[in-house]
Tab-separated table of C-alpha atoms in Angstrom:
chain	number	residue	atom	x	y	z
A	1	PRO	CA	176.622	35.795	87.527
A	2	VAL	CA	175.735	38.419	89.510
A	3	PHE	CA	176.670	42.026	88.618
A	4	GLU	CA	176.377	44.873	90.887
A	5	VAL	CA	174.825	47.796	89.107
A	6	CYS	CA	173.628	51.564	89.689
A	7	ALA	CA	171.051	53.148	87.282
A	8	ALA	CA	171.795	56.380	89.005
A	9	ARG	CA	175.460	56.657	88.087
A	10	ALA	CA	175.960	57.714	84.384
A	11	GLY	CA	178.588	55.178	83.108
A	12	ASP	CA	178.359	52.735	85.834
A	13	ALA	CA	181.288	50.131	85.682
A	14	GLY	CA	178.677	47.362	86.724
A	15	VAL	CA	176.294	48.285	83.385
A	16	ALA	CA	179.115	47.975	81.540
A	17	ARG	CA	180.240	44.939	82.577
A	18	LEU	CA	176.724	43.447	82.409
A	19	LYS	CA	176.462	44.784	78.712
A	20	GLN	CA	179.522	42.975	77.876
A	21	HIS	CA	178.390	39.554	79.403
A	22	LEU	CA	175.234	39.685	77.445
A	23	ASP	CA	177.068	40.695	74.371
A	24	ALA	CA	179.296	37.553	74.957
A	25	ALA	CA	176.574	35.306	75.511
A	26	ALA	CA	174.685	36.517	72.461
A	27	GLN	CA	177.671	35.736	70.202
A	28	ALA	CA	178.212	32.113	71.513
A	29	LEU	CA	174.984	31.329	70.772
A	30	GLY	CA	175.305	31.798	66.946
A	31	ALA	CA	172.729	32.566	64.530
A	32	ARG	CA	169.414	30.696	64.597
A	33	ASP	CA	168.675	28.670	61.663
A	34	ALA	CA	166.135	30.735	59.458
A	35	ALA	CA	165.206	27.234	57.216
A	36	GLY	CA	161.755	26.081	57.687
A	37	LEU	CA	158.237	27.769	57.906
A	38	PHE	CA	157.976	31.091	59.103
A	39	ARG	CA	156.114	32.040	62.207
A	40	LEU	CA	155.812	35.192	64.268
A	41	ALA	CA	154.689	35.328	67.898
A	42	VAL	CA	152.411	38.664	68.285
A	43	ASP	CA	153.034	40.401	71.321
A	44	ARG	CA	151.910	43.949	70.149
A	45	VAL	CA	149.594	45.544	67.951
A	46	PHE	CA	148.722	48.928	66.391
A	47	THR	CA	148.229	51.135	63.859
A	48	LEU	CA	150.532	53.707	62.362
A	49	ALA	CA	149.432	56.551	60.265
A	50	GLY	CA	150.316	56.187	56.594
A	51	HIS	CA	150.793	52.106	57.115
A	52	GLY	CA	147.610	50.850	58.633
A	53	THR	CA	148.249	47.648	61.011
A	54	VAL	CA	151.499	46.817	62.636
A	55	VAL	CA	152.397	43.683	64.421
A	56	THR	CA	155.560	43.343	66.613
A	57	GLY	CA	157.075	39.816	68.101
A	58	THR	CA	159.720	37.165	67.826
A	59	VAL	CA	160.457	35.201	64.925
A	60	HIS	CA	160.592	31.721	66.246
A	61	GLY	CA	160.990	30.158	62.649
A	62	GLY	CA	161.671	30.447	58.796
A	63	ARG	CA	161.691	33.606	56.954
A	64	ALA	CA	159.374	36.548	55.473
A	65	ARG	CA	159.977	38.547	52.647
A	66	VAL	CA	157.929	42.080	51.802
A	67	GLY	CA	155.459	41.640	49.057
A	68	ASP	CA	156.217	37.493	48.687
A	69	GLU	CA	152.912	36.966	46.741
A	70	ASP	CA	153.805	32.910	46.787
A	71	ALA	CA	153.678	33.133	50.862
A	72	ASP	CA	150.609	32.180	52.535
A	73	LEU	CA	150.515	33.607	55.955
A	74	ARG	CA	147.668	33.547	58.348
A	75	LEU	CA	146.799	35.096	61.458
A	76	MET	CA	146.469	32.024	63.755
A	77	PRO	CA	144.200	30.772	65.322
A	78	ALA	CA	141.630	32.695	63.266
A	79	GLY	CA	143.016	31.614	60.095
A	80	THR	CA	142.557	34.906	58.331
A	81	ARG	CA	145.044	35.563	55.024
A	82	VAL	CA	147.610	38.252	55.728
A	83	ARG	CA	149.892	39.860	53.551
A	84	VAL	CA	153.203	41.488	54.555
A	85	ARG	CA	153.893	44.768	53.172
A	86	GLY	CA	156.632	45.961	55.281
A	87	ILE	CA	159.371	44.824	57.755
A	88	HIS	CA	161.393	46.327	60.302
A	89	ALA	CA	163.967	43.888	61.751
A	90	GLN	CA	165.784	44.692	65.009
A	91	ASN	CA	164.641	48.229	64.576
A	92	GLN	CA	165.970	48.627	61.075
A	93	PRO	CA	163.871	48.866	57.671
A	94	SER	CA	164.571	45.254	55.751
A	95	GLU	CA	163.443	43.020	52.959
A	96	THR	CA	163.303	40.096	55.052
A	97	GLY	CA	162.536	39.006	58.663
A	98	ALA	CA	164.278	35.773	60.163
A	99	ALA	CA	164.281	33.139	62.993
A	100	GLY	CA	165.533	34.999	66.239
A	101	GLN	CA	165.051	38.436	65.335
A	102	ARG	CA	162.527	40.784	66.618
A	103	CYS	CA	160.309	42.197	63.765
A	104	ALA	CA	157.508	44.408	63.097
A	105	LEU	CA	155.367	43.502	60.134
A	106	ASN	CA	153.109	45.936	58.278
A	107	LEU	CA	150.256	43.917	57.422
A	108	ALA	CA	147.751	44.735	54.577
A	109	ALA	CA	143.816	44.357	54.436
A	110	ILE	CA	143.489	43.243	58.190
A	111	ASP	CA	142.184	45.536	60.835
A	112	LYS	CA	144.066	46.191	64.235
A	113	ASP	CA	141.148	45.010	66.005
A	114	ALA	CA	141.354	41.369	64.199
A	115	ILE	CA	144.516	40.817	66.334
A	116	THR	CA	145.474	40.539	69.903
A	117	ARG	CA	148.583	39.827	71.763
A	118	GLY	CA	149.318	35.885	71.862
A	119	ASP	CA	148.141	35.496	68.242
A	120	TRP	CA	150.654	33.977	65.398
A	121	ILE	CA	151.570	35.608	61.898
A	122	GLY	CA	152.771	32.285	60.422
A	123	ASP	CA	152.872	30.048	57.272
A	124	ALA	CA	149.280	28.262	56.421
A	125	ARG	CA	151.150	24.677	56.907
A	126	CYS	CA	152.481	24.986	60.514
A	127	PHE	CA	149.342	25.278	62.714
A	128	GLN	CA	146.375	23.327	63.446
A	129	PRO	CA	144.802	24.926	66.427
A	130	SER	CA	144.103	22.344	69.358
A	131	ARG	CA	142.948	22.387	72.485
A	132	HIS	CA	144.815	19.103	73.585
A	133	VAL	CA	148.786	19.262	73.749
A	134	ASP	CA	151.057	16.756	74.880
A	135	VAL	CA	154.193	18.124	76.526
A	136	THR	CA	157.119	17.258	78.446
A	137	LEU	CA	157.052	19.227	82.091
A	138	ALA	CA	159.935	19.735	84.563
A	139	LEU	CA	158.244	20.562	87.857
A	140	LEU	CA	160.416	22.877	90.114
A	141	SER	CA	161.375	21.675	93.406
A	142	SER	CA	160.045	25.051	94.672
A	143	ALA	CA	156.531	24.210	93.315
A	144	ASP	CA	154.217	24.470	96.068
A	145	ALA	CA	152.120	21.241	95.301
A	146	PRO	CA	152.268	18.106	93.265
A	147	LEU	CA	150.476	18.070	89.592
A	148	ARG	CA	147.615	15.547	89.585
A	149	PRO	CA	144.602	15.318	87.139
A	150	TRP	CA	142.881	18.162	86.330
A	151	THR	CA	145.241	20.495	88.132
A	152	PRO	CA	144.538	24.324	86.807
A	153	LEU	CA	147.926	25.924	85.621
A	154	HIS	CA	148.402	29.307	83.838
A	155	VAL	CA	150.719	28.428	80.597
A	156	HIS	CA	152.855	30.863	78.892
A	157	LEU	CA	153.654	29.656	75.368
A	158	GLY	CA	154.768	32.060	72.438
A	159	ALA	CA	153.551	35.476	73.757
A	160	ALA	CA	150.301	34.279	74.956
A	161	ARG	CA	148.880	33.172	78.466
A	162	HIS	CA	146.358	30.456	78.693
A	163	MET	CA	144.495	28.564	81.234
A	164	ALA	CA	144.950	24.896	81.115
A	165	HIS	CA	144.607	21.796	82.961
A	166	VAL	CA	147.050	19.075	83.599
A	167	VAL	CA	146.537	15.512	82.819
A	168	PRO	CA	149.690	13.264	83.607
A	169	LEU	CA	150.760	10.788	81.048
A	170	SER	CA	153.831	8.973	82.136
A	171	ALA	CA	152.720	8.828	85.964
A	172	ASP	CA	149.548	9.248	87.839
A	173	ALA	CA	151.133	12.639	89.281
A	174	LEU	CA	154.346	14.541	89.231
A	175	ALA	CA	155.634	15.537	92.320
A	176	PRO	CA	158.043	18.845	93.059
A	177	GLY	CA	161.229	18.269	91.551
A	178	GLN	CA	159.957	15.656	88.954
A	179	SER	CA	159.806	15.385	85.023
A	180	GLY	CA	157.312	13.747	82.898
A	181	TRP	CA	155.036	13.817	80.127
A	182	VAL	CA	151.505	15.332	80.572
A	183	GLN	CA	148.686	16.806	78.599
A	184	LEU	CA	147.792	20.118	78.609
A	185	VAL	CA	144.097	20.821	77.996
A	186	PHE	CA	143.307	24.297	77.444
A	187	ASP	CA	140.126	26.112	77.428
A	188	ALA	CA	140.106	27.590	74.040
A	189	PRO	CA	142.217	26.113	70.996
A	190	VAL	CA	145.839	27.211	70.854
A	191	CYS	CA	148.815	27.196	68.373
A	192	ALA	CA	152.005	25.496	68.798
A	193	MET	CA	154.516	23.177	67.115
A	194	PRO	CA	156.690	20.495	68.743
A	195	GLY	CA	160.019	21.779	70.294
A	196	ASP	CA	158.356	24.871	71.529
A	197	ARG	CA	159.271	26.040	74.927
A	198	TYR	CA	156.774	27.014	77.541
A	199	ILE	CA	156.807	28.007	81.347
A	200	VAL	CA	153.506	27.378	83.627
A	201	ARG	CA	152.403	29.400	86.848
A	202	ASN	CA	150.403	28.170	89.622
A	203	ALA	CA	146.371	28.580	89.627
A	204	GLN	CA	146.866	32.090	91.409
A	205	ALA	CA	149.464	33.067	88.726
A	206	THR	CA	152.117	33.998	91.648
A	207	ARG	CA	154.416	31.563	91.410
A	208	THR	CA	156.463	30.133	88.350
A	209	VAL	CA	156.228	26.400	89.083
A	210	GLY	CA	157.695	24.398	85.713
A	211	GLY	CA	158.312	24.357	82.025
A	212	GLY	CA	159.150	22.189	79.390
A	213	ARG	CA	158.817	21.377	75.482
A	214	VAL	CA	155.911	20.987	73.435
A	215	LEU	CA	155.791	17.281	71.772
A	216	ASP	CA	152.723	16.817	70.045
A	217	PRO	CA	150.425	20.026	69.318
A	218	ASN	CA	147.522	17.832	68.152
A	219	ALA	CA	147.126	15.525	70.790
A	220	PRO	CA	144.105	13.084	71.204
A	221	ASP	CA	141.379	13.766	73.997
A	222	ARG	CA	140.912	9.594	74.189
A	223	LYS	CA	143.406	6.939	74.878
A	224	ARG	CA	145.753	9.238	76.035
A	225	ARG	CA	148.281	6.993	77.760
A	226	ALA	CA	147.858	3.790	75.384
A	227	PRO	CA	151.327	2.088	75.143
A	228	ALA	CA	151.327	3.032	71.410
A	229	ARG	CA	150.578	6.731	72.024
A	230	LEU	CA	153.160	6.863	74.466
A	231	GLN	CA	155.530	5.249	71.747
A	232	TRP	CA	154.618	7.871	69.486
A	233	LEU	CA	155.707	10.748	71.928
A	234	GLN	CA	158.938	8.913	72.419
A	235	GLY	CA	159.445	9.103	68.800
A	236	VAL	CA	158.637	12.740	68.829
A	237	ALA	CA	161.173	13.341	71.818
A	238	ASP	CA	163.796	11.510	69.870
A	239	MET	CA	163.303	13.557	66.646
A	240	LEU	CA	163.721	16.620	68.658
A	241	GLN	CA	166.711	15.482	70.122
A	242	GLY	CA	168.453	15.025	66.702
A	243	GLY	CA	167.177	11.868	65.577
A	244	GLY	CA	165.492	12.944	62.271
A	245	LEU	CA	162.456	11.520	60.801
A	246	GLN	CA	163.202	7.604	61.547
A	247	PRO	CA	161.970	7.785	65.074
A	248	LEU	CA	158.746	8.741	63.843
A	249	LEU	CA	158.208	7.176	60.854
A	250	ALA	CA	158.984	3.864	63.184
A	251	GLN	CA	155.868	4.813	65.258
A	252	ALA	CA	153.662	5.542	62.284
A	253	ALA	CA	152.227	2.429	60.697
A	254	LEU	CA	150.253	4.241	58.215
A	255	GLY	CA	152.946	6.565	57.533
A	256	LEU	CA	152.907	10.471	57.575
A	257	ASP	CA	151.557	12.701	54.906
A	258	GLU	CA	153.183	15.866	53.743
A	259	THR	CA	150.725	17.972	55.872
A	260	ALA	CA	151.443	15.985	59.219
A	261	LEU	CA	155.290	16.051	58.300
A	262	GLN	CA	155.429	19.899	58.293
A	263	ARG	CA	153.402	20.247	61.300
A	264	LEU	CA	155.652	17.904	63.161
A	265	THR	CA	159.469	19.633	61.819
A	266	GLY	CA	158.223	23.174	60.795
A	267	LYS	CA	160.003	22.430	57.515
A	268	PRO	CA	158.561	22.388	53.946
A	269	VAL	CA	158.334	18.891	52.542
A	270	ARG	CA	161.347	19.913	50.205
A	271	GLU	CA	163.708	20.091	52.993
A	272	LEU	CA	162.893	16.578	54.687
A	273	PRO	CA	164.714	13.997	52.824
A	274	ALA	CA	163.372	10.203	53.241
A	275	PRO	CA	165.553	8.440	55.476
A	276	ASP	CA	166.985	4.961	54.713
A	277	GLY	CA	164.434	2.563	54.303
A	278	ALA	CA	161.520	4.593	53.800
A	279	VAL	CA	159.401	5.261	50.679
A	280	TRP	CA	157.162	8.322	49.354
A	281	ILE	CA	153.716	7.072	48.251
A	282	GLU	CA	152.683	9.326	45.050
A	283	PRO	CA	148.671	10.111	45.451
A	284	ARG	CA	146.625	9.117	42.657
A	285	THR	CA	145.604	12.834	41.850
A	286	PRO	CA	147.541	15.688	41.784
A	287	GLN	CA	145.445	17.410	44.426
A	288	GLY	CA	146.692	14.796	46.390
A	289	THR	CA	149.345	14.741	48.975
A	290	ARG	CA	151.987	12.438	49.205
A	291	THR	CA	152.789	9.868	52.210
A	292	LEU	CA	156.163	9.044	53.599
A	293	ILE	CA	156.319	5.442	55.084
A	294	LEU	CA	159.084	2.997	56.212
A	295	ALA	CA	159.153	0.171	53.433
A	296	THR	CA	158.529	-2.716	56.595
A	297	HIS	CA	155.511	-0.617	57.398
A	298	TRP	CA	154.508	-0.738	53.826
A	299	ALA	CA	155.086	-4.500	53.470
A	300	ALA	CA	153.082	-4.991	56.481
A	301	LEU	CA	149.975	-3.419	55.125
A	302	ARG	CA	150.107	-5.260	51.637
A	303	ALA	CA	150.301	-8.275	53.868
A	304	ARG	CA	147.244	-7.236	55.644
A	305	VAL	CA	145.335	-6.325	52.736
A	306	GLU	CA	146.106	-9.973	51.171
A	307	GLN	CA	145.024	-11.793	54.462
A	308	ALA	CA	141.822	-9.859	54.913
A	309	ARG	CA	141.161	-10.605	51.069
A	310	ALA	CA	141.960	-14.309	51.559
A	311	THR	CA	139.748	-14.490	54.557
A	312	CYS	CA	136.794	-13.243	52.608
A	313	HIS	CA	137.311	-15.546	49.891
A	314	GLN	CA	137.408	-18.477	52.330
A	315	GLY	CA	133.890	-17.042	53.838
A	316	ALA	CA	132.389	-16.656	50.563
A	317	PRO	CA	133.891	-18.851	47.945
A	318	ASP	CA	131.080	-18.316	45.388
A	319	GLU	CA	131.508	-14.352	45.651
A	320	PRO	CA	133.618	-12.583	43.084
A	321	GLY	CA	135.475	-10.706	46.226
A	322	PRO	CA	135.028	-7.533	48.309
A	323	ASP	CA	135.042	-4.498	46.838
A	324	GLY	CA	137.563	-1.645	47.648
A	325	SER	CA	135.403	0.160	50.435
A	326	ARG	CA	134.546	-3.286	52.094
A	327	LEU	CA	138.120	-4.376	51.760
A	328	ARG	CA	139.400	-1.484	53.297
A	329	ARG	CA	137.017	-1.554	56.363
A	330	MET	CA	138.199	-5.240	56.774
A	331	ALA	CA	141.864	-4.744	56.374
A	332	LEU	CA	143.023	-1.023	57.293
A	333	PRO	CA	139.569	0.980	58.180
A	334	ALA	CA	141.861	3.870	59.476
A	335	ALA	CA	144.025	4.238	56.605
A	336	PRO	CA	143.510	7.578	54.973
A	337	GLU	CA	142.139	7.667	51.555
A	338	ALA	CA	145.344	8.740	49.677
A	339	LEU	CA	147.409	5.901	51.271
A	340	TRP	CA	144.712	3.281	50.997
A	341	GLN	CA	144.472	3.872	46.979
A	342	GLY	CA	148.227	3.721	46.506
A	343	LEU	CA	148.119	0.727	48.295
A	344	LEU	CA	145.710	-1.061	46.068
A	345	ASP	CA	147.585	0.395	43.180
A	346	ASP	CA	150.793	-1.102	44.114
A	347	LEU	CA	149.174	-4.509	44.661
A	348	ARG	CA	147.866	-4.439	41.332
A	349	GLN	CA	150.749	-3.066	39.399
A	350	GLN	CA	152.563	-6.484	41.296
A	351	GLY	CA	149.787	-8.634	40.133
A	352	ARG	CA	148.837	-9.674	43.789
A	353	VAL	CA	145.237	-8.243	43.372
A	354	LEU	CA	142.924	-8.208	40.494
A	355	ARG	CA	139.999	-6.270	39.801
A	356	ASN	CA	137.053	-7.297	38.164
A	357	GLY	CA	134.408	-4.673	37.819
A	358	PRO	CA	134.114	-3.082	41.547
A	359	TRP	CA	135.532	-6.562	43.203
A	360	LEU	CA	139.025	-7.304	44.255
A	361	HIS	CA	140.448	-11.120	44.258
A	362	LEU	CA	143.316	-12.943	44.471
A	363	PRO	CA	144.995	-13.954	41.119
A	364	GLY	CA	143.784	-17.948	41.733
A	365	HIS	CA	140.176	-16.711	42.834
A	366	THR	CA	138.271	-17.287	39.270
A	367	ALA	CA	136.082	-19.725	37.983
A	368	ALA	CA	136.960	-21.839	34.832
A	369	LEU	CA	134.134	-22.868	32.908
A	370	ALA	CA	134.108	-26.512	31.266
A	371	GLU	CA	132.548	-26.585	27.714
A	372	ALA	CA	129.094	-27.759	28.763
A	373	GLU	CA	129.082	-24.981	31.533
A	374	ALA	CA	130.367	-22.464	28.859
A	375	GLN	CA	127.406	-23.491	26.352
A	376	LEU	CA	124.593	-23.029	29.009
A	377	ALA	CA	126.382	-19.606	30.136
A	378	GLN	CA	126.246	-18.531	26.743
A	379	ARG	CA	122.254	-19.307	26.796
A	380	LEU	CA	121.729	-17.709	30.610
A	381	LEU	CA	123.693	-14.686	29.764
A	382	PRO	CA	121.097	-13.025	26.955
A	383	LEU	CA	117.933	-14.176	29.067
A	384	LEU	CA	119.243	-12.160	31.980
A	385	ALA	CA	120.248	-9.133	29.978
A	386	ALA	CA	116.728	-9.297	28.255
A	387	GLY	CA	115.642	-9.295	31.705
A	388	ALA	CA	116.564	-5.786	32.119
A	389	TYR	CA	115.882	-4.593	35.792
A	390	ASP	CA	113.616	-7.535	36.491
A	391	PRO	CA	115.730	-10.839	35.250
A	392	PRO	CA	114.263	-14.056	35.602
A	393	TRP	CA	114.778	-16.281	39.211
A	394	VAL	CA	117.024	-19.592	38.809
A	395	ARG	CA	113.804	-21.624	38.743
A	396	ASP	CA	112.421	-19.553	35.987
A	397	LEU	CA	115.605	-19.863	33.865
A	398	ALA	CA	115.843	-23.806	34.524
A	399	ARG	CA	112.106	-24.105	33.375
A	400	ALA	CA	113.141	-21.912	30.351
A	401	LEU	CA	115.985	-23.749	29.238
A	402	GLY	CA	114.943	-27.415	30.199
A	403	GLU	CA	117.972	-27.681	32.587
A	404	PRO	CA	118.090	-28.605	36.778
A	405	GLU	CA	117.841	-25.700	38.642
A	406	GLU	CA	120.988	-26.693	40.559
A	407	ARG	CA	123.008	-27.002	37.196
A	408	VAL	CA	121.933	-23.464	36.548
A	409	ARG	CA	122.639	-22.261	40.121
A	410	GLN	CA	126.082	-23.594	39.864
A	411	VAL	CA	127.053	-22.030	36.354
A	412	LEU	CA	126.025	-18.914	37.666
A	413	ARG	CA	127.950	-18.811	40.631
A	414	LYS	CA	130.736	-19.385	38.254
A	415	LEU	CA	129.745	-16.518	36.475
A	416	LEU	CA	129.360	-14.420	39.648
A	417	ARG	CA	132.885	-15.322	40.625
A	418	ARG	CA	133.915	-13.916	37.023
A	419	ALA	CA	132.022	-10.843	37.616
A	420	ASP	CA	129.706	-11.629	34.647
A	421	VAL	CA	126.651	-11.414	36.861
A	422	ALA	CA	125.799	-9.998	40.402
A	423	GLN	CA	123.560	-11.636	42.875
A	424	VAL	CA	121.285	-9.423	44.543
A	425	VAL	CA	119.315	-11.916	46.586
A	426	LYS	CA	119.218	-15.727	46.635
A	427	ASP	CA	118.948	-17.241	43.333
A	428	LEU	CA	118.389	-13.801	41.528
A	429	PHE	CA	121.135	-12.713	39.498
A	430	TYR	CA	121.565	-9.382	36.990
A	431	HIS	CA	123.568	-9.309	34.183
A	432	ARG	CA	126.617	-7.217	34.701
A	433	GLU	CA	125.584	-4.387	32.150
A	434	ARG	CA	122.242	-4.024	33.911
A	435	VAL	CA	123.988	-3.706	37.178
A	436	ALA	CA	126.407	-0.666	35.651
A	437	GLN	CA	123.063	0.816	34.520
A	438	LEU	CA	121.306	0.652	37.994
A	439	ALA	CA	124.367	1.894	39.480
A	440	ALA	CA	124.615	4.977	37.045
A	441	LEU	CA	120.772	5.537	37.703
A	442	ALA	CA	121.694	5.558	41.633
A	443	VAL	CA	124.457	7.899	41.173
A	444	GLU	CA	121.912	10.252	39.165
A	445	LEU	CA	119.373	10.225	42.041
A	446	ALA	CA	121.807	10.799	44.756
A	447	ALA	CA	122.880	13.875	43.248
A	448	LYS	CA	119.304	15.315	43.296
A	449	PRO	CA	118.018	17.446	46.235
A	450	ASP	CA	115.702	14.602	47.618
A	451	GLY	CA	118.396	12.277	47.362
A	452	LEU	CA	118.545	8.020	46.866
A	453	ASN	CA	115.769	6.922	48.634
A	454	ALA	CA	113.745	3.509	48.096
A	455	ALA	CA	110.532	5.588	46.554
A	456	ALA	CA	112.472	7.600	44.046
A	457	PHE	CA	114.594	4.190	43.203
A	458	ARG	CA	111.160	2.544	42.633
A	459	ASP	CA	109.895	4.869	40.563
A	460	ALA	CA	113.121	5.753	38.172
A	461	THR	CA	113.358	1.759	37.664
A	462	GLY	CA	109.692	0.932	37.396
A	463	LEU	CA	110.066	-1.830	39.930
A	464	GLY	CA	108.108	-2.688	42.895
A	465	ARG	CA	109.383	-1.385	46.463
A	466	LYS	CA	110.531	-4.666	47.628
A	467	ARG	CA	112.759	-4.980	44.574
A	468	ALA	CA	114.159	-1.246	44.591
A	469	ILE	CA	114.819	-1.817	48.431
A	470	GLN	CA	116.824	-5.246	47.302
A	471	ILE	CA	118.867	-3.355	44.924
A	472	LEU	CA	119.789	-0.798	46.951
A	473	GLU	CA	120.878	-2.809	49.703
A	474	PHE	CA	122.989	-4.790	47.411
A	475	PHE	CA	124.843	-1.575	46.405
A	476	ASP	CA	125.508	-0.882	50.195
A	477	ARG	CA	126.837	-4.110	50.595
A	478	THR	CA	129.072	-3.649	47.433
A	479	GLY	CA	130.317	-0.389	48.527
A	480	LEU	CA	128.457	1.995	45.934
A	481	THR	CA	126.378	3.692	49.002
A	482	ARG	CA	125.695	3.491	52.561
A	483	ARG	CA	122.597	3.849	54.069
A	484	VAL	CA	121.882	6.812	56.773
A	485	ARG	CA	118.482	6.802	57.976
A	486	ASP	CA	116.034	6.649	54.746
A	487	THR	CA	118.539	7.718	52.291
A	488	HIS	CA	121.442	5.899	50.496
A	489	VAL	CA	124.394	8.089	50.275
A	490	LEU	CA	127.493	7.536	47.745
A	491	ARG	CA	130.656	6.261	49.077
A	492	ALA	CA	133.608	8.536	48.251
A	493	ASP	CA	135.764	5.506	47.727
A	494	SER	CA	133.393	3.374	45.702
A	495	ALA	CA	135.195	1.506	42.755
A	496	TYR	CA	131.805	2.126	40.847
A	497	LEU	CA	132.439	5.570	40.833
A	498	ALA	CA	136.860	5.544	40.813
A	499	ASP	CA	137.431	2.869	37.919
A	500	GLY	CA	135.597	3.237	34.664
A	501	GLN	CA	135.485	-0.642	34.118
A	502	ALA	CA	133.163	-0.943	37.048
A	503	LEU	CA	130.298	0.854	35.340
A	504	SER	CA	131.300	-0.827	31.917
C-alpha cells in the first residue's frame, strides 16, 4: 500500500493511517519463538555513566536473562566471554530479552572499544566464524549484470556489512531475475546461522541487487559443487522449510554430533528430539559429545568395518588382525573419534568383532593348536620371554629345541594369530609381555622433551640401533605411534593407550 503523508501538518491523517497499517501488520505476524540459543546483532555500542559498556541490537533468537551465571555468552567473532548485568527490552527495563525484541544489554568486564557494529552477542554454541558461507541467492531482475565466479558484492548480514566474492554452485552463472545456490567468500571470518536473511548490493554499493538465506555458514572451500555437497545443501534447505532433522540426517553418512546439530538448528540438544529411525551414539567419556545418526547409516558403517577387517584377514591370514587405528584408516578414515569408538564398542558388544591385545579380528579368525603344537608352544613361549628385548630368531629356537625351522615357524604364526606373540620382522617374534613393556617404555620416552626417537629408544632398551628402529617401525605399523620426520609420536586413538589389556 501507498500512503500520502505530510510531516509538516500536526495530526496528519495519512500518518495516522500509516501507523494503523503498521500496527495491524505487526499484530498479524504474531510473537517470535523465543526458544533456542540466544543471539543479538550489535548495531550500536556506547558507555553509560555508572553502568559501563552497553550494546543495542535486535535479538535474532533465544532469550537472555540478567545475571544468568549458567549462560555462556560470547562476543563474536572475537570469542570473548561476556556477562549481562542489565537489559532494556523495547525501551523498558526487563529481566529478559527475547527473540524479535530490540534490546540494550549492559555488559560486564568488557571495554567499549572491543566491540564494533556488526558483532554478535550470542550463546557460545551458535557460531563458528568462517570465510565461506553457502547461501540461496535471488538476483533481482533490475540487477545491472549477471553474477559470475568471483563477482564482488557488499553483503548486509545481521547488523554488519562485509565484502565478499561470489562462487555460483547450482549453475555457472546467475542471470538477473534468477535464483540459485552460491558460496559467498568473505575477506574476513563472519558469523551466521542457517536461515539468516541477508541482502547484497553491487560492488560500488550503489544498488541493491538481491538477497536470500544462509544455508551452511561453515562451508568447505574445496569440492564446493560435488554432488554429495549439493545434496547436503538440499537437506539443509528442506530442514529450513520445516522438514525437521530427517533431511539433514539422510545426507549425513557419519551422523551429526551435538555441536553441529546446535549450530545448524540454533537450538540446544534437549530441544531436538531424535526423528524416527535415528539413534543417539553415546560417547565413551563424560567429556565427549553424542552423535545422532540414522539407523540405516549406522548399519552401513558396521558393514564397512566388517568388510575392511575381512579384507585384512584375507591379505594377511597369519596376522592376528589390524589394530583399531589401522582398521579406521582402512574403513572410515573420515570418521570422528567419538563415532569410531562408539562403532567399535557396538561391534564388540554384539560379538561381531573381538579384541586380542591391540588387534581386532573376526570371531572365527583365530588359531587352534593341536596337542603336539600346544606342547611345542609351551616350550617356545618361555624362551621368548627369557629373551627379553632381544629374543632368539626362529633358526635359533629350532636349533635349541631340536625342531625343524618350518614347524617352529608355523607354531609361532598360530601364536601370533592368538596374540600370544608379536612379529617385529620376519622370523623375529617377541613375547606378548615384552611387547607391552616396550610399548610402555615408548610411551614414557614420548612424554619427554626430546620425544621418542631411535637414539633414545636404543639407549633405553640397550639394543642396537637397527633393532631399535625395527621395533619403532613395528609400533608405527600396529598403531601405537606414527613417524614425524625423525621422531615417533603417540596416536591418540591407539588401543595400546585406550585399552588396558593391550599393555598386559
